[in-house]
Every structure is written in C-alpha cells, then in structure tokens.
Amino acid sequence: MTGWLGALLLILAGYGWGTRLSAREGSPVPLGAVLVLTLGASVLGLALVIEAFLAHQDGPLVVGAVGALAAAALAVFTARE
C-alpha cells in the first residue's frame, strides 16, 4: 500500500514541477519553495516505491516513474496564460 502512496507522491511532484516551469516569471510561488516541496515529495515517493519494489511489487515503481514524467509534460504543454 505504501508503494502506491509513493507513486502518487511522484506523480504530484511531477505535476507541481511542470506547473511551476510553465508559469510566467512573476509567479507568486517562489522557485525555491517549489523546488524544496517537489524534491521532498519525490524523494519520499521514490523511497516508498523502491521499498515496494524490493518487496516484489513492480507496479508502483513503473506507475510512479511514468506518471511523474507524463504529469510534468501534461502540466507544461497544457499551460494557460
């Protein structure tokens, strides 16, 4: 169960980073704060999915990694101005 929580954290971190990258320069959320939040969420998520992978659950690692990349790409390419 914790592996799927890790996958969700990875996906949310990817989406958050993609949203910040596509934001205009005068964004109210500073880049440093987003970096700390997404880095923290992704490290925790990665630790959880690796733990699940070592317990022979492959699903959370694959879903988390692919989902984070897809969420970041989705956030960047669907940005509104």
GROMACS .gro file of N, CA and C in nm, residues 12-80:
model
  207
   12LEU      N    1   0.237   1.366  -0.823
   12LEU     CA    2   0.207   1.502  -0.778
   12LEU      C    3   0.330   1.593  -0.786
   13ALA      N    4   0.447   1.538  -0.753
   13ALA     CA    5   0.570   1.617  -0.762
   13ALA      C    6   0.600   1.652  -0.908
   14GLY      N    7   0.579   1.558  -0.999
   14GLY     CA    8   0.600   1.586  -1.141
   14GLY      C    9   0.504   1.692  -1.192
   15TYR      N   10   0.379   1.683  -1.151
   15TYR     CA   11   0.281   1.783  -1.195
   15TYR      C   12   0.313   1.920  -1.136
   16GLY      N   13   0.351   1.924  -1.010
   16GLY     CA   14   0.385   2.051  -0.946
   16GLY      C   15   0.505   2.117  -1.012
   17TRP      N   16   0.606   2.037  -1.045
   17TRP     CA   17   0.724   2.093  -1.109
   17TRP      C   18   0.692   2.141  -1.250
   18GLY      N   19   0.613   2.064  -1.322
   18GLY     CA   20   0.574   2.105  -1.457
   18GLY      C   21   0.490   2.231  -1.456
   19THR      N   22   0.403   2.244  -1.358
   19THR     CA   23   0.321   2.365  -1.345
   19THR      C   24   0.408   2.486  -1.316
   20ARG      N   25   0.507   2.470  -1.231
   20ARG     CA   26   0.594   2.583  -1.198
   20ARG      C   27   0.683   2.620  -1.316
   21LEU      N   28   0.729   2.522  -1.390
   21LEU     CA   29   0.812   2.551  -1.506
   21LEU      C   30   0.735   2.627  -1.613
   22SER      N   31   0.608   2.597  -1.627
   22SER     CA   32   0.530   2.662  -1.732
   22SER      C   33   0.469   2.794  -1.685
   23ALA      N   34   0.485   2.828  -1.558
   23ALA     CA   35   0.428   2.952  -1.506
   23ALA      C   36   0.507   3.071  -1.556
   24ARG      N   37   0.441   3.184  -1.560
   24ARG     CA   38   0.512   3.304  -1.603
   24ARG      C   39   0.612   3.346  -1.497
   25GLU      N   40   0.697   3.436  -1.535
   25GLU     CA   41   0.809   3.472  -1.449
   25GLU      C   42   0.765   3.536  -1.317
   26GLY      N   43   0.657   3.607  -1.315
   26GLY     CA   44   0.610   3.674  -1.195
   26GLY      C   45   0.519   3.588  -1.110
   27SER      N   46   0.545   3.460  -1.101
   27SER     CA   47   0.461   3.368  -1.026
   27SER      C   48   0.466   3.400  -0.876
   28PRO      N   49   0.352   3.390  -0.807
   28PRO     CA   50   0.351   3.422  -0.664
   28PRO      C   51   0.427   3.318  -0.580
   29VAL      N   52   0.447   3.199  -0.633
   29VAL     CA   53   0.519   3.095  -0.560
   29VAL      C   54   0.665   3.097  -0.604
   30PRO      N   55   0.757   3.121  -0.511
   30PRO     CA   56   0.897   3.129  -0.550
   30PRO      C   57   0.953   2.993  -0.593
   31LEU      N   58   1.049   2.998  -0.683
   31LEU     CA   59   1.108   2.877  -0.737
   31LEU      C   60   1.172   2.792  -0.628
   32GLY      N   61   1.235   2.854  -0.531
   32GLY     CA   62   1.300   2.780  -0.422
   32GLY      C   63   1.201   2.697  -0.341
   33ALA      N   64   1.084   2.755  -0.313
   33ALA     CA   65   0.983   2.683  -0.236
   33ALA      C   66   0.930   2.563  -0.313
   34VAL      N   67   0.908   2.582  -0.442
   34VAL     CA   68   0.860   2.472  -0.525
   34VAL      C   69   0.966   2.363  -0.535
   35LEU      N   70   1.090   2.403  -0.547
   35LEU     CA   71   1.199   2.306  -0.555
   35LEU      C   72   1.207   2.223  -0.427
   36VAL      N   73   1.196   2.287  -0.312
   36VAL     CA   74   1.203   2.213  -0.186
   36VAL      C   75   1.083   2.118  -0.171
   37LEU      N   76   0.963   2.167  -0.204
   37LEU     CA   77   0.844   2.082  -0.191
   37LEU      C   78   0.847   1.964  -0.288
   38THR      N   79   0.880   1.989  -0.413
   38THR     CA   80   0.879   1.880  -0.510
   38THR      C   81   0.995   1.784  -0.486
   39LEU      N   82   1.109   1.835  -0.444
   39LEU     CA   83   1.221   1.748  -0.414
   39LEU      C   84   1.190   1.660  -0.293
   40GLY      N   85   1.129   1.719  -0.191
   40GLY     CA   86   1.091   1.641  -0.073
   40GLY      C   87   0.988   1.534  -0.107
   41ALA      N   88   0.886   1.571  -0.184
   41ALA     CA   89   0.782   1.474  -0.222
   41ALA      C   90   0.839   1.365  -0.311
   42SER      N   91   0.928   1.401  -0.402
   42SER     CA   92   0.982   1.300  -0.493
   42SER      C   93   1.080   1.206  -0.421
   43VAL      N   94   1.158   1.257  -0.327
   43VAL     CA   95   1.248   1.169  -0.251
   43VAL      C   96   1.169   1.073  -0.165
   44LEU      N   97   1.067   1.123  -0.097
   44LEU     CA   98   0.983   1.035  -0.015
   44LEU      C   99   0.909   0.934  -0.103
   45GLY      N  100   0.854   0.981  -0.214
   45GLY     CA  101   0.784   0.890  -0.305
   45GLY      C  102   0.876   0.785  -0.362
   46LEU      N  103   0.996   0.825  -0.400
   46LEU     CA  104   1.092   0.730  -0.455
   46LEU      C  105   1.133   0.627  -0.351
   47ALA      N  106   1.152   0.670  -0.227
   47ALA     CA  107   1.186   0.576  -0.120
   47ALA      C  108   1.074   0.474  -0.100
   48LEU      N  109   0.950   0.520  -0.106
   48LEU     CA  110   0.837   0.429  -0.087
   48LEU      C  111   0.822   0.330  -0.202
   49VAL      N  112   0.841   0.376  -0.326
   49VAL     CA  113   0.827   0.284  -0.438
   49VAL      C  114   0.945   0.187  -0.446
   50ILE      N  115   1.064   0.231  -0.406
   50ILE     CA  116   1.178   0.139  -0.403
   50ILE      C  117   1.157   0.033  -0.296
   51GLU      N  118   1.103   0.073  -0.182
   51GLU     CA  119   1.072  -0.025  -0.077
   51GLU      C  120   0.971  -0.128  -0.126
   52ALA      N  121   0.869  -0.081  -0.198
   52ALA     CA  122   0.770  -0.173  -0.254
   52ALA      C  123   0.834  -0.262  -0.362
   53PHE      N  124   0.923  -0.206  -0.443
   53PHE     CA  125   0.991  -0.284  -0.546
   53PHE      C  126   1.076  -0.395  -0.484
   54LEU      N  127   1.143  -0.363  -0.375
   54LEU     CA  128   1.223  -0.465  -0.307
   54LEU      C  129   1.137  -0.572  -0.241
   55ALA      N  130   1.009  -0.540  -0.218
   55ALA     CA  131   0.914  -0.637  -0.166
   55ALA      C  132   0.840  -0.708  -0.281
   56HIS      N  133   0.898  -0.702  -0.401
   56HIS     CA  134   0.848  -0.771  -0.521
   56HIS      C  135   0.715  -0.716  -0.572
   57GLN      N  136   0.694  -0.585  -0.560
   57GLN     CA  137   0.578  -0.518  -0.619
   57GLN      C  138   0.632  -0.422  -0.723
   58ASP      N  139   0.619  -0.458  -0.849
   58ASP     CA  140   0.675  -0.377  -0.957
   58ASP      C  141   0.585  -0.261  -0.997
   59GLY      N  142   0.457  -0.273  -0.976
   59GLY     CA  143   0.360  -0.174  -1.024
   59GLY      C  144   0.384  -0.031  -0.979
   60PRO      N  145   0.401  -0.008  -0.848
   60PRO     CA  146   0.417   0.132  -0.803
   60PRO      C  147   0.538   0.204  -0.863
   61LEU      N  148   0.648   0.134  -0.883
   61LEU     CA  149   0.767   0.197  -0.940
   61LEU      C  150   0.741   0.240  -1.084
   62VAL      N  151   0.683   0.152  -1.162
   62VAL     CA  152   0.656   0.183  -1.303
   62VAL      C  153   0.552   0.295  -1.315
   63VAL      N  154   0.444   0.282  -1.240
   63VAL     CA  155   0.338   0.384  -1.245
   63VAL      C  156   0.390   0.519  -1.195
   64GLY      N  157   0.468   0.519  -1.089
   64GLY     CA  158   0.520   0.644  -1.035
   64GLY      C  159   0.617   0.713  -1.130
   65ALA      N  160   0.709   0.636  -1.188
   65ALA     CA  161   0.809   0.697  -1.278
   65ALA      C  162   0.744   0.749  -1.406
   66VAL      N  163   0.664   0.666  -1.470
   66VAL     CA  164   0.598   0.708  -1.594
   66VAL      C  165   0.495   0.817  -1.567
   67GLY      N  166   0.423   0.803  -1.457
   67GLY     CA  167   0.322   0.903  -1.422
   67GLY      C  168   0.382   1.039  -1.392
   68ALA      N  169   0.498   1.042  -1.326
   68ALA     CA  170   0.563   1.171  -1.296
   68ALA      C  171   0.606   1.240  -1.424
   69LEU      N  172   0.663   1.166  -1.517
   69LEU     CA  173   0.703   1.225  -1.645
   69LEU      C  174   0.582   1.273  -1.724
   70ALA      N  175   0.478   1.192  -1.727
   70ALA     CA  176   0.357   1.229  -1.800
   70ALA      C  177   0.289   1.350  -1.736
   71ALA      N  178   0.285   1.354  -1.603
   71ALA     CA  179   0.221   1.467  -1.535
   71ALA      C  180   0.298   1.596  -1.559
   72ALA      N  181   0.431   1.589  -1.557
   72ALA     CA  182   0.512   1.708  -1.583
   72ALA      C  183   0.491   1.756  -1.726
   73ALA      N  184   0.490   1.663  -1.822
   73ALA     CA  185   0.469   1.701  -1.962
   73ALA      C  186   0.329   1.759  -1.981
   74LEU      N  187   0.231   1.699  -1.918
   74LEU     CA  188   0.094   1.749  -1.927
   74LEU      C  189   0.084   1.891  -1.873
   75ALA      N  190   0.149   1.916  -1.760
   75ALA     CA  191   0.143   2.049  -1.699
   75ALA      C  192   0.214   2.152  -1.786
   76VAL      N  193   0.323   2.114  -1.849
   76VAL     CA  194   0.396   2.209  -1.932
   76VAL      C  195   0.322   2.239  -2.060
   77PHE      N  196   0.271   2.137  -2.126
   77PHE     CA  197   0.212   2.156  -2.258
   77PHE      C  198   0.066   2.202  -2.255
   78THR      N  199   0.002   2.199  -2.141
   78THR     CA  200  -0.135   2.250  -2.130
   78THR      C  201  -0.141   2.377  -2.048
   79ALA      N  202  -0.030   2.447  -2.037
   79ALA     CA  203  -0.025   2.571  -1.956
   79ALA      C  204  -0.112   2.678  -2.021
   80ARG      N  205  -0.178   2.755  -1.935
   80ARG     CA  206  -0.262   2.865  -1.983
   80ARG      C  207  -0.197   2.996  -1.943
   0.00000   0.00000   0.00000
